[in-house]
Each structure stands twice: as structure tokens, then as C-alpha cells.
């Protein structure tokens, strides 16, 4: 057994438990570009999931998607009134951050299980309320951290756990994109610039990838953060365009990451250990193949990775959890750790002080 | 003219001005492994430099090197007494940090020009005194930032200045090594663990590479820093084993860097702009070929770099400055900016606050 054994059968679903032929019927809540281009195809591809309903504030958008894919279109009002509630077993919430809570509340009231996109909500308070509601209703809540079921990340995590790079010493990561340029295609996504709807800017939207993915691969949570936020363009008058974070994770590991809405489309995660380095580059974008390199014993190994449809994997995992009757790993409490960290990051950027994270989960 | 024109004739010495046949005779002060393995061969290879004298606290070490290479060996006492002062025109000071000042003082008193290794001294106060002494004596002082004359860094700087990656948005960098393991070969290097001799640990010794090289390629200095320092091994009871820094450079650019004396041998510099990314990986070690990749327009370009002997380049530049009668770029004032930043970094690690750098040079 060598320390690279984790790379065998690269795309294996080590999380799969369910062997039956059940199906989870899903209502898509929110029909923006991410739902149309990634989530809907993901549900169509995934084992044991079947998209049946689509909800959107813009009826024509819901109807067009419904027509094309044989779904039942609903307005938010119809959804809230319980229309077609026998047509779905779970909801996938992919709307502006600050609107997750009412959808989750209603779905939980109907006894539906929930897959909620991250960030969970626009603030820690609202996210906490969201988790409480799901718990009280006894429904399953999975937060949509698609990196957790990407084999590139799962194998990286296994390599680290197997000691391939020794003890982890430090992490660097980035996620950046040209948001203003990319927004042109879908002006409705302008909600990301509205603090009431988004809760924040680059940190909430994409900074959560390096923050959370590092938690996943290290199996450790942030304990303190120091951050700066900046904005250059006038569109970012109310939320940050860029964030730079120096965090310390459990075990004393420095984790340095950046996120920017006006930088070249780029993402990487670089974990340095005492005995080696793992570089994922690109690391985070669903629309770009991920890549992995390992450096150990003075050698560089370019890993022959298998890229998957990230949403297919995530949704198959969701169905697997539901149908096998177990709780998912990135549950509401897991998501709250990010929300606490994000609050601390904003506080640090405001005060210029290093902020400790009070973390009830640890 | 494309934005990649800077890569033509990769190793060109764009700094070269001197066309004569003069020679700078150099006294090597300090005969540790870096002098023996890199600096002496560098002086032997470089145009217009000729090593003639070697000074060391251990006579047998100086004598052995002198025998092998036709140099004149001196004890520190002999050097301080002015022995063989007609045999050299300049000194190369490569001793423990806290001993730079007396050598520089003496050499300046003899009217010798000075190439002093970085970090310049063990503290900002002593470094300031060193600069003053050289200025008062009217001798040239170059601080040994070997990255400045490495073509990989010069071409990266030119690409950035030419706008190849647009406006610079953020920088990540690291330099790490297994110091304790590597010390085995030369226990005299243990001075790096002694705060009186070294002035600090990983930050002073190798963190200065990401700190300073970023200054060089961006043409911008740090204005504020937030940092943490850690130590795991008992050998690091008095200086830091690891440092993690979140700095902001002029122009508001976040620069995140790490340095560790107990991590896998690794170095990189990653500059993200609005229109592209430049990755140098490896970036900093003299004993490892540097490499450059550029990402622009959705493409990845692996640059066919020319690796040079870094010390040969640095010393040829030193001689070129002296013989053409001009001041070098990384002079004493340049070095003091690093010393101020390092003091601020230690202060931040102590106070958990973001520290602004009072920078007389800006």
C-alpha cells in the first residue's frame, strides 16, 4: 500500500450506500442561469433524482424551462400555497441568498427535504433560523457544497488523511472572476450587488469556496481570521468587490485566501505539508475541469484526474442520503460554521483586528 | 508588438551599461555553505569580478577555501586591522545577520563598496545605522536581493508593466523548506535559531523572499500588514518557525504570503491581474530551476525560461553598477523598507492587530 492508493478508481463514489430503485422528486426553486445550466442537467443526470417542478418569480422564465423539460411551473405564491406539493419530495433552493429562508420555511412546513445553495442565507441570524426550522420540522437539510462530492476534492482529502504530504503546514487558495463582464448575460444576477439580497459581495459569493473547501479537505474549521475588503468599481458601492483573508484553522494551520469579482477567471487550492504539496488548479469552477498535482520526494506528479458533472454528483449524494435515511455531511450546522467565519471576516475588515470565531460546533 | 514581447531574448541583461575591462576585486566575508556553494562560484563566473580574499571566524575554513581557490585567508581581527586592504575593492558580507554591521562599518571606513546579504541586519535600528554608515563614507551599498537580476523575475516584472495581465489584483507567495533536516550538513548555520544573531526566524530568513520579490515585480511597497507566527519544534523556542502574512501593498493590492522552516521544500509567486495570471513555480530557491506560466485569454502558456546562475547575475550587476559609477536599485534605503515591514509583521503577530508601516521612502 503506497500513499497514492487513494488515486485508484478516481471517480469512485465512496459515499454511496443506497441500492434500491427509489426516486427523489425535486422542485427547483429559482430558475436563474445556475439552475438552468447546471442544476437542472445535474438532476436529470443524477441517479435517483427527478426534477418535476420549477418555481420562479418570473413566470415566463419558469414556463419556458417547464415546457422544455416537462416540469410543472409555479409562481412563488403558488408554491407557498402548497400547489403541486404532492409532485415533489424535496426542494432545491437556488434563489438570492436573502430569500432562502421563506422557501425553506415553507418547504419544511410541507415536510419536504431541502437542498439549499450556499451561502445559506444573507446573515448568520437568518441562517441560524433556517437551520432551526429544518430541525424542528424533522426534514433533512443539505447545504449545496458541490466540492464535497467532486472526486478531485475527495481524493485530495484522502491523500492528506493518508499522510501523503505529512502534516499540513499551510494553505493558499483563490477564487476570482470578472463578475461585471459576466453579468451581462443575465442582469437578474445583479442581486449579487445588493447587500439586502446577497448579504455581502465576493466573500459570500465565491470566497466561501476556499473557506469551505479548505475545511473539507483538512477536516478542520477556522478559529480566527484577519481580513481586508476592497472595492474599485462603482457597482460595488454596497458590497465588497474583493476580500483577502488570513485565517488560522484548528491545529494552528494558516489558511490564506482571496476572492475577487474583478480578477481573471482563476481558482486554486494549494496545501503544503511537511512532506509534500498538493495543488488543485483549477480548483473550484463547475465550468472548468479541475486538475491536481502532487509534489513529494522531490518529484512532481500530474494526477490523471476524472472530472465529473459536479451537480450530478452532489444531487446523487443528496438522494443517496435521503433514500438510505442518513444525514448528509454538509448539513445546516456545517453551513453555520461558514456563516460565523464570514461574520468574523467582515468584522475584522471593519476593525483591523484579528477576530476569534466563537464556534458552538467545535 | 504583443504583450509577450518581453519574453524575447529571455536572459538579456537589460541592466548592463559597462563596456570596459575593469575588475572589482572582492573580499568574501563569511565562508559558510552559501558562500562556498553559491557566492564564490558566482564571483568566479561573473564578468568583472574577482574574489581575492576570504574572511571567516574559523581560520581552518577560510584557509581551506583560500587554498582551493587562490584566495588570501583572513581572520576577522586581521580584516578589522586592515590587512590586505589593497587586495580588494569591495566586500561581500554573508555572515550571521547581527554581524553585518561591524563588517560594513569597517569596510566603509576603508572606502570599500559593499554587497551585503539580506536581511541587512538583525533589527531595523541596526540596519538603519548600517545604511547611514555607508552613506557617510560615500561607498556604494547593494543589498543581496538575487531575485532582482534573475531573468525570470525581470521578465515577469516587464510583462506586468506591459499590462499583460491587466491591473494587478492580488498576490500569493510562499517559501518553505525543511530547515532542521537541512541544517544537519552545517551545524554552524544554527545561528539562524538564535534571535540575537538572526533577529528572527522564518520571516527574516526566507519570508523576505516573497515580501521583497513582490515589491520588485509590482514596483510597490507594503503599507500595512497582519501576521501570525508559530513554532512547533523545540528548536524554535526563540524565533518563529513559520509566518503567515496578509499585507496590503501600495495601490491597495492584497499580498498573502507564508514562510516555513518545517514544510516541504517549495516556493511560488502567483500574481493575479484583471486580464491574466503569472505563476512562478518554483520561484525563489537558487538551487532549483525557476519556472513561469502565464494565463491569458483562457490559455495557459508555459514559458520557455532561461535559468541562470543567480549569484553570477547579481554579482555581475554589482560590478556593472560600480564600474559604470551608478547606484544599484536594491540599495540600503530599499532594504530598509523590508526591515520596517518585518518589524510591523512581528508587531502584528504580537498584538493581533493590522499594523500600518511608517515608510519614509514612499
Short mmCIF file of N, CA and C in Angstrom, two decimals, chain B residues 113-248:
data_model
loop_
_atom_site.label_atom_id
_atom_site.label_comp_id
_atom_site.label_asym_id
_atom_site.label_seq_id
_atom_site.Cartn_x
_atom_site.Cartn_y
_atom_site.Cartn_z
N UNK B 113 33.40 49.44 -1.37
CA UNK B 113 31.98 49.27 -1.68
C UNK B 113 31.50 47.95 -1.09
N UNK B 114 30.17 47.85 -0.93
CA UNK B 114 29.64 46.76 -0.11
C UNK B 114 28.46 46.07 -0.76
N UNK B 115 28.54 44.76 -0.80
CA UNK B 115 27.38 43.95 -1.16
C UNK B 115 27.03 43.17 0.10
N UNK B 116 25.90 43.52 0.71
CA UNK B 116 25.52 42.93 2.00
C UNK B 116 24.32 42.02 1.81
N UNK B 117 24.43 40.80 2.33
CA UNK B 117 23.31 39.87 2.19
C UNK B 117 22.09 40.39 2.95
N UNK B 118 20.93 39.89 2.53
CA UNK B 118 19.70 40.23 3.22
C UNK B 118 19.30 39.09 4.11
N UNK B 119 18.54 39.28 5.20
CA UNK B 119 18.18 40.60 5.70
C UNK B 119 19.44 41.37 6.12
N UNK B 120 19.37 42.70 5.96
CA UNK B 120 20.54 43.55 6.11
C UNK B 120 21.21 43.41 7.47
N UNK B 121 20.36 43.33 8.49
CA UNK B 121 20.87 43.20 9.85
C UNK B 121 19.79 42.53 10.70
N UNK B 122 20.02 42.44 12.01
CA UNK B 122 19.09 41.72 12.87
C UNK B 122 17.93 42.59 13.36
N UNK B 123 18.02 43.90 13.14
CA UNK B 123 16.93 44.78 13.56
C UNK B 123 16.90 46.01 12.65
N UNK B 124 15.77 46.70 12.67
CA UNK B 124 15.64 47.92 11.88
C UNK B 124 16.65 48.97 12.33
N UNK B 125 16.85 49.08 13.64
CA UNK B 125 17.80 50.07 14.15
C UNK B 125 19.21 49.83 13.62
N UNK B 126 19.63 48.59 13.71
CA UNK B 126 20.98 48.28 13.25
C UNK B 126 21.08 48.44 11.72
N UNK B 127 20.02 48.07 11.02
CA UNK B 127 20.03 48.23 9.56
C UNK B 127 20.10 49.70 9.19
N UNK B 128 19.39 50.55 9.94
CA UNK B 128 19.42 51.98 9.66
C UNK B 128 20.82 52.54 9.87
N UNK B 129 21.44 52.06 10.95
CA UNK B 129 22.81 52.51 11.24
C UNK B 129 23.76 52.09 10.12
N UNK B 130 23.55 50.87 9.63
CA UNK B 130 24.37 50.34 8.55
C UNK B 130 24.26 51.23 7.31
N UNK B 131 23.04 51.61 6.98
CA UNK B 131 22.82 52.44 5.80
C UNK B 131 23.48 53.81 5.97
N UNK B 132 23.35 54.35 7.17
CA UNK B 132 23.93 55.66 7.46
C UNK B 132 25.45 55.63 7.31
N UNK B 133 26.03 54.57 7.85
CA UNK B 133 27.49 54.45 7.79
C UNK B 133 28.00 54.41 6.35
N UNK B 134 27.30 53.62 5.52
CA UNK B 134 27.72 53.52 4.12
C UNK B 134 27.55 54.86 3.42
N UNK B 135 26.43 55.54 3.73
CA UNK B 135 26.18 56.84 3.09
C UNK B 135 27.23 57.86 3.52
N UNK B 136 27.52 57.87 4.81
CA UNK B 136 28.51 58.83 5.32
C UNK B 136 29.89 58.60 4.70
N UNK B 137 30.19 57.33 4.47
CA UNK B 137 31.51 57.01 3.91
C UNK B 137 31.53 57.22 2.40
N UNK B 138 30.34 57.42 1.82
CA UNK B 138 30.28 57.62 0.37
C UNK B 138 30.59 56.38 -0.44
N UNK B 139 30.35 55.19 0.16
CA UNK B 139 30.57 53.95 -0.59
C UNK B 139 29.23 53.42 -1.09
N UNK B 140 29.30 52.62 -2.12
CA UNK B 140 28.09 52.02 -2.68
C UNK B 140 27.67 50.83 -1.82
N UNK B 141 26.36 50.75 -1.57
CA UNK B 141 25.82 49.63 -0.79
C UNK B 141 24.71 48.96 -1.59
N UNK B 142 24.93 47.71 -1.91
CA UNK B 142 23.90 46.92 -2.59
C UNK B 142 23.46 45.81 -1.64
N UNK B 143 22.14 45.63 -1.47
CA UNK B 143 21.65 44.54 -0.64
C UNK B 143 21.39 43.34 -1.56
N UNK B 144 21.76 42.16 -1.07
CA UNK B 144 21.83 40.98 -1.94
C UNK B 144 20.50 40.33 -2.29
N UNK B 145 19.65 41.07 -2.96
CA UNK B 145 18.38 40.51 -3.43
C UNK B 145 18.60 39.88 -4.80
N UNK B 146 18.94 38.60 -4.77
CA UNK B 146 19.33 37.95 -6.01
C UNK B 146 18.19 37.78 -7.01
N UNK B 147 16.93 37.89 -6.54
CA UNK B 147 15.82 37.75 -7.47
C UNK B 147 15.76 38.90 -8.47
N UNK B 148 16.29 40.05 -8.07
CA UNK B 148 16.16 41.24 -8.94
C UNK B 148 16.89 41.11 -10.27
N UNK B 149 17.92 40.26 -10.28
CA UNK B 149 18.65 40.09 -11.54
C UNK B 149 18.42 38.71 -12.14
N UNK B 150 17.46 37.97 -11.59
CA UNK B 150 17.07 36.72 -12.22
C UNK B 150 16.15 37.05 -13.40
N UNK B 151 16.49 36.61 -14.61
CA UNK B 151 15.65 36.97 -15.77
C UNK B 151 14.19 36.55 -15.60
N UNK B 152 13.94 35.46 -14.87
CA UNK B 152 12.55 35.03 -14.68
C UNK B 152 11.76 36.14 -13.99
N UNK B 153 12.39 36.76 -13.00
CA UNK B 153 11.70 37.84 -12.29
C UNK B 153 11.68 39.13 -13.11
N UNK B 154 12.77 39.41 -13.81
CA UNK B 154 12.80 40.65 -14.62
C UNK B 154 11.76 40.58 -15.73
N UNK B 155 11.64 39.41 -16.35
CA UNK B 155 10.65 39.28 -17.44
C UNK B 155 9.23 39.33 -16.85
N UNK B 156 9.03 38.73 -15.70
CA UNK B 156 7.71 38.80 -15.06
C UNK B 156 7.34 40.25 -14.78
N UNK B 157 8.31 40.99 -14.27
CA UNK B 157 8.08 42.41 -13.98
C UNK B 157 7.74 43.18 -15.25
N UNK B 158 8.47 42.89 -16.33
CA UNK B 158 8.20 43.59 -17.60
C UNK B 158 6.82 43.25 -18.14
N UNK B 159 6.45 41.97 -18.04
CA UNK B 159 5.12 41.57 -18.51
C UNK B 159 4.04 42.34 -17.75
N UNK B 160 4.22 42.43 -16.44
CA UNK B 160 3.24 43.14 -15.61
C UNK B 160 3.20 44.61 -15.99
N UNK B 161 4.38 45.21 -16.16
CA UNK B 161 4.43 46.63 -16.54
C UNK B 161 3.84 46.86 -17.92
N UNK B 162 3.94 45.85 -18.79
CA UNK B 162 3.39 45.99 -20.14
C UNK B 162 1.88 45.76 -20.17
N UNK B 163 1.31 45.43 -19.02
CA UNK B 163 -0.14 45.24 -18.94
C UNK B 163 -0.61 43.88 -19.40
N UNK B 164 0.29 42.92 -19.50
CA UNK B 164 -0.06 41.58 -20.00
C UNK B 164 -1.17 40.94 -19.18
N UNK B 165 -1.17 41.16 -17.89
CA UNK B 165 -2.23 40.57 -17.06
C UNK B 165 -3.17 41.66 -16.53
N UNK B 166 -3.19 42.80 -17.20
CA UNK B 166 -4.08 43.89 -16.77
C UNK B 166 -3.59 44.54 -15.48
N UNK B 167 -4.53 45.05 -14.72
CA UNK B 167 -4.17 45.62 -13.42
C UNK B 167 -3.96 44.49 -12.41
N UNK B 168 -2.93 44.62 -11.60
CA UNK B 168 -2.68 43.59 -10.59
C UNK B 168 -3.75 43.65 -9.50
N UNK B 169 -4.34 42.53 -9.19
CA UNK B 169 -5.43 42.47 -8.21
C UNK B 169 -4.96 41.87 -6.89
N UNK B 170 -4.13 40.83 -6.94
CA UNK B 170 -3.70 40.18 -5.71
C UNK B 170 -2.49 39.28 -5.97
N UNK B 171 -1.79 38.96 -4.89
CA UNK B 171 -0.59 38.13 -4.99
C UNK B 171 -0.60 37.09 -3.88
N UNK B 172 -0.24 35.87 -4.23
CA UNK B 172 0.02 34.82 -3.23
C UNK B 172 1.47 34.36 -3.41
N UNK B 173 2.14 34.04 -2.31
CA UNK B 173 3.51 33.55 -2.44
C UNK B 173 3.89 32.73 -1.22
N UNK B 174 4.84 31.86 -1.42
CA UNK B 174 5.35 31.04 -0.32
C UNK B 174 6.81 30.71 -0.55
N UNK B 175 7.54 30.57 0.55
CA UNK B 175 8.87 29.95 0.51
C UNK B 175 8.97 29.08 1.75
N UNK B 176 9.27 27.82 1.54
CA UNK B 176 9.36 26.91 2.69
C UNK B 176 10.43 25.86 2.45
N UNK B 177 10.95 25.35 3.55
CA UNK B 177 11.99 24.33 3.49
C UNK B 177 12.01 23.55 4.79
N UNK B 178 12.72 22.41 4.78
CA UNK B 178 12.88 21.62 6.00
C UNK B 178 14.18 22.02 6.63
N UNK B 179 14.17 23.12 7.37
CA UNK B 179 15.42 23.68 7.87
C UNK B 179 16.15 22.73 8.82
N UNK B 180 15.42 22.14 9.74
CA UNK B 180 16.09 21.30 10.73
C UNK B 180 16.78 20.13 10.04
N UNK B 181 16.10 19.53 9.07
CA UNK B 181 16.69 18.42 8.34
C UNK B 181 17.90 18.89 7.55
N UNK B 182 17.78 20.09 6.95
CA UNK B 182 18.85 20.58 6.08
C UNK B 182 20.04 21.13 6.86
N UNK B 183 19.81 21.48 8.11
CA UNK B 183 20.89 22.01 8.95
C UNK B 183 21.96 20.97 9.21
N UNK B 184 21.57 19.70 9.15
CA UNK B 184 22.50 18.63 9.51
C UNK B 184 23.86 18.80 8.86
N UNK B 185 23.84 19.29 7.63
CA UNK B 185 25.10 19.40 6.90
C UNK B 185 26.03 20.47 7.44
N UNK B 186 25.50 21.44 8.13
CA UNK B 186 26.34 22.57 8.56
C UNK B 186 25.82 23.14 9.87
N UNK B 187 26.19 22.50 10.99
CA UNK B 187 25.64 22.92 12.28
C UNK B 187 25.96 24.37 12.61
N UNK B 188 26.96 24.96 11.92
CA UNK B 188 27.28 26.36 12.17
C UNK B 188 26.10 27.25 11.80
N UNK B 189 25.25 26.74 10.89
CA UNK B 189 24.09 27.53 10.49
C UNK B 189 23.03 27.61 11.58
N UNK B 190 23.29 26.94 12.70
CA UNK B 190 22.36 27.01 13.83
C UNK B 190 22.14 28.45 14.31
N UNK B 191 23.02 29.36 13.89
CA UNK B 191 22.82 30.76 14.29
C UNK B 191 21.44 31.26 13.86
N UNK B 192 20.84 30.62 12.88
CA UNK B 192 19.52 31.05 12.42
C UNK B 192 18.44 30.82 13.48
N UNK B 193 18.76 30.02 14.48
CA UNK B 193 17.81 29.77 15.56
C UNK B 193 18.06 30.69 16.75
N UNK B 194 19.09 31.51 16.66
CA UNK B 194 19.49 32.38 17.78
C UNK B 194 18.98 33.80 17.50
N UNK B 195 18.02 34.27 18.30
CA UNK B 195 17.43 35.59 18.00
C UNK B 195 18.45 36.72 18.05
N UNK B 196 19.49 36.57 18.88
CA UNK B 196 20.49 37.64 18.95
C UNK B 196 21.28 37.75 17.64
N UNK B 197 21.52 36.61 17.01
CA UNK B 197 22.29 36.63 15.77
C UNK B 197 21.42 36.80 14.52
N UNK B 198 20.21 36.21 14.59
CA UNK B 198 19.37 36.21 13.39
C UNK B 198 18.35 37.34 13.39
N UNK B 199 17.90 37.75 14.58
CA UNK B 199 16.89 38.80 14.66
C UNK B 199 15.48 38.29 14.47
N UNK B 200 15.35 37.02 14.07
CA UNK B 200 14.03 36.44 13.84
C UNK B 200 14.20 35.11 13.14
N UNK B 201 13.10 34.44 12.84
CA UNK B 201 13.16 33.11 12.26
C UNK B 201 12.81 33.08 10.78
N UNK B 202 11.75 32.33 10.47
CA UNK B 202 11.40 32.09 9.07
C UNK B 202 11.13 33.40 8.31
N UNK B 203 10.57 34.39 8.99
CA UNK B 203 10.28 35.66 8.31
C UNK B 203 11.55 36.32 7.83
N UNK B 204 12.53 36.45 8.73
CA UNK B 204 13.79 37.10 8.38
C UNK B 204 14.54 36.30 7.32
N UNK B 205 14.55 35.00 7.48
CA UNK B 205 15.44 34.17 6.69
C UNK B 205 14.90 33.91 5.28
N UNK B 206 13.62 33.54 5.18
CA UNK B 206 13.08 33.20 3.86
C UNK B 206 11.79 33.96 3.53
N UNK B 207 11.05 34.40 4.55
CA UNK B 207 9.86 35.21 4.28
C UNK B 207 10.20 36.49 3.54
N UNK B 208 11.44 36.91 3.67
CA UNK B 208 11.88 38.12 2.98
C UNK B 208 11.84 37.95 1.46
N UNK B 209 11.86 36.71 0.98
CA UNK B 209 11.78 36.49 -0.48
C UNK B 209 10.41 36.88 -1.04
N UNK B 210 9.32 36.27 -0.55
CA UNK B 210 8.02 36.74 -1.06
C UNK B 210 7.78 38.22 -0.79
N UNK B 211 8.16 38.69 0.39
CA UNK B 211 7.98 40.11 0.73
C UNK B 211 8.67 41.02 -0.28
N UNK B 212 9.96 40.78 -0.49
CA UNK B 212 10.75 41.68 -1.33
C UNK B 212 10.51 41.45 -2.82
N UNK B 213 10.38 40.19 -3.22
CA UNK B 213 10.22 39.93 -4.66
C UNK B 213 8.91 40.51 -5.16
N UNK B 214 7.88 40.47 -4.32
CA UNK B 214 6.62 41.10 -4.71
C UNK B 214 6.81 42.60 -4.88
N UNK B 215 7.57 43.23 -3.99
CA UNK B 215 7.88 44.65 -4.15
C UNK B 215 8.53 44.90 -5.51
N UNK B 216 9.48 44.02 -5.85
CA UNK B 216 10.22 44.20 -7.10
C UNK B 216 9.30 44.07 -8.32
N UNK B 217 8.52 43.00 -8.39
CA UNK B 217 7.73 42.78 -9.61
C UNK B 217 6.56 43.75 -9.71
N UNK B 218 6.03 44.20 -8.59
CA UNK B 218 4.91 45.14 -8.63
C UNK B 218 5.39 46.60 -8.67
N UNK B 219 6.63 46.82 -8.26
CA UNK B 219 7.08 48.21 -8.12
C UNK B 219 6.26 48.94 -7.09
N UNK B 220 5.90 48.23 -6.02
CA UNK B 220 5.05 48.80 -4.97
C UNK B 220 5.49 48.24 -3.63
N UNK B 221 5.36 49.04 -2.59
CA UNK B 221 5.82 48.63 -1.26
C UNK B 221 4.64 48.34 -0.34
N UNK B 222 4.87 47.53 0.70
CA UNK B 222 3.79 47.23 1.64
C UNK B 222 3.42 48.46 2.47
N UNK B 223 2.14 48.65 2.68
CA UNK B 223 1.70 49.78 3.51
C UNK B 223 1.07 49.32 4.82
N UNK B 224 0.54 48.09 4.84
CA UNK B 224 0.09 47.55 6.13
C UNK B 224 0.14 46.04 6.11
N UNK B 225 0.25 45.46 7.31
CA UNK B 225 0.42 44.01 7.43
C UNK B 225 -0.38 43.48 8.61
N UNK B 226 -0.82 42.24 8.44
CA UNK B 226 -1.41 41.47 9.54
C UNK B 226 -0.76 40.10 9.48
N UNK B 227 -0.28 39.61 10.61
CA UNK B 227 0.55 38.40 10.56
C UNK B 227 0.35 37.51 11.76
N UNK B 228 0.64 36.24 11.57
CA UNK B 228 0.72 35.30 12.69
C UNK B 228 2.03 34.55 12.58
N UNK B 229 2.61 34.22 13.72
CA UNK B 229 3.82 33.41 13.74
C UNK B 229 3.58 32.20 14.63
N UNK B 230 4.20 31.08 14.27
CA UNK B 230 4.02 29.86 15.05
C UNK B 230 5.33 29.09 15.13
N UNK B 231 5.37 28.20 16.08
CA UNK B 231 6.53 27.31 16.21
C UNK B 231 6.04 25.99 16.79
N UNK B 232 6.49 24.91 16.22
CA UNK B 232 6.11 23.57 16.66
C UNK B 232 7.29 22.89 17.35
N UNK B 233 8.46 22.96 16.73
CA UNK B 233 9.62 22.24 17.25
C UNK B 233 10.33 23.02 18.35
N UNK B 234 10.89 22.28 19.30
CA UNK B 234 11.52 22.94 20.45
C UNK B 234 12.74 23.77 20.04
N UNK B 235 13.34 23.43 18.90
CA UNK B 235 14.48 24.24 18.42
C UNK B 235 14.05 25.69 18.18
N UNK B 236 12.74 25.85 17.87
CA UNK B 236 12.25 27.20 17.60
C UNK B 236 11.60 27.78 18.86
N UNK B 237 12.38 27.80 19.93
CA UNK B 237 11.82 28.35 21.17
C UNK B 237 12.01 29.86 21.24
N UNK B 238 12.86 30.41 20.38
CA UNK B 238 13.17 31.84 20.48
C UNK B 238 12.92 32.61 19.18
N UNK B 239 12.82 31.91 18.06
CA UNK B 239 12.46 32.58 16.80
C UNK B 239 11.33 31.78 16.15
N UNK B 240 10.54 32.45 15.29
CA UNK B 240 9.38 31.78 14.71
C UNK B 240 9.79 30.73 13.67
N UNK B 241 9.06 29.61 13.69
CA UNK B 241 9.29 28.55 12.72
C UNK B 241 8.53 28.86 11.42
N UNK B 242 7.42 29.56 11.58
CA UNK B 242 6.52 29.80 10.45
C UNK B 242 5.89 31.17 10.59
N UNK B 243 5.64 31.81 9.45
CA UNK B 243 4.95 33.09 9.47
C UNK B 243 3.90 33.10 8.36
N UNK B 244 2.76 33.72 8.64
CA UNK B 244 1.73 33.91 7.62
C UNK B 244 1.36 35.38 7.63
N UNK B 245 1.41 36.00 6.46
CA UNK B 245 1.23 37.45 6.37
C UNK B 245 0.12 37.80 5.37
N UNK B 246 -0.76 38.68 5.80
CA UNK B 246 -1.70 39.32 4.88
C UNK B 246 -1.27 40.79 4.83
N UNK B 247 -0.64 41.16 3.73
CA UNK B 247 -0.18 42.53 3.58
C UNK B 247 -1.05 43.25 2.56
N UNK B 248 -1.02 44.58 2.62
CA UNK B 248 -1.60 45.39 1.55
C UNK B 248 -0.48 46.26 1.00
#
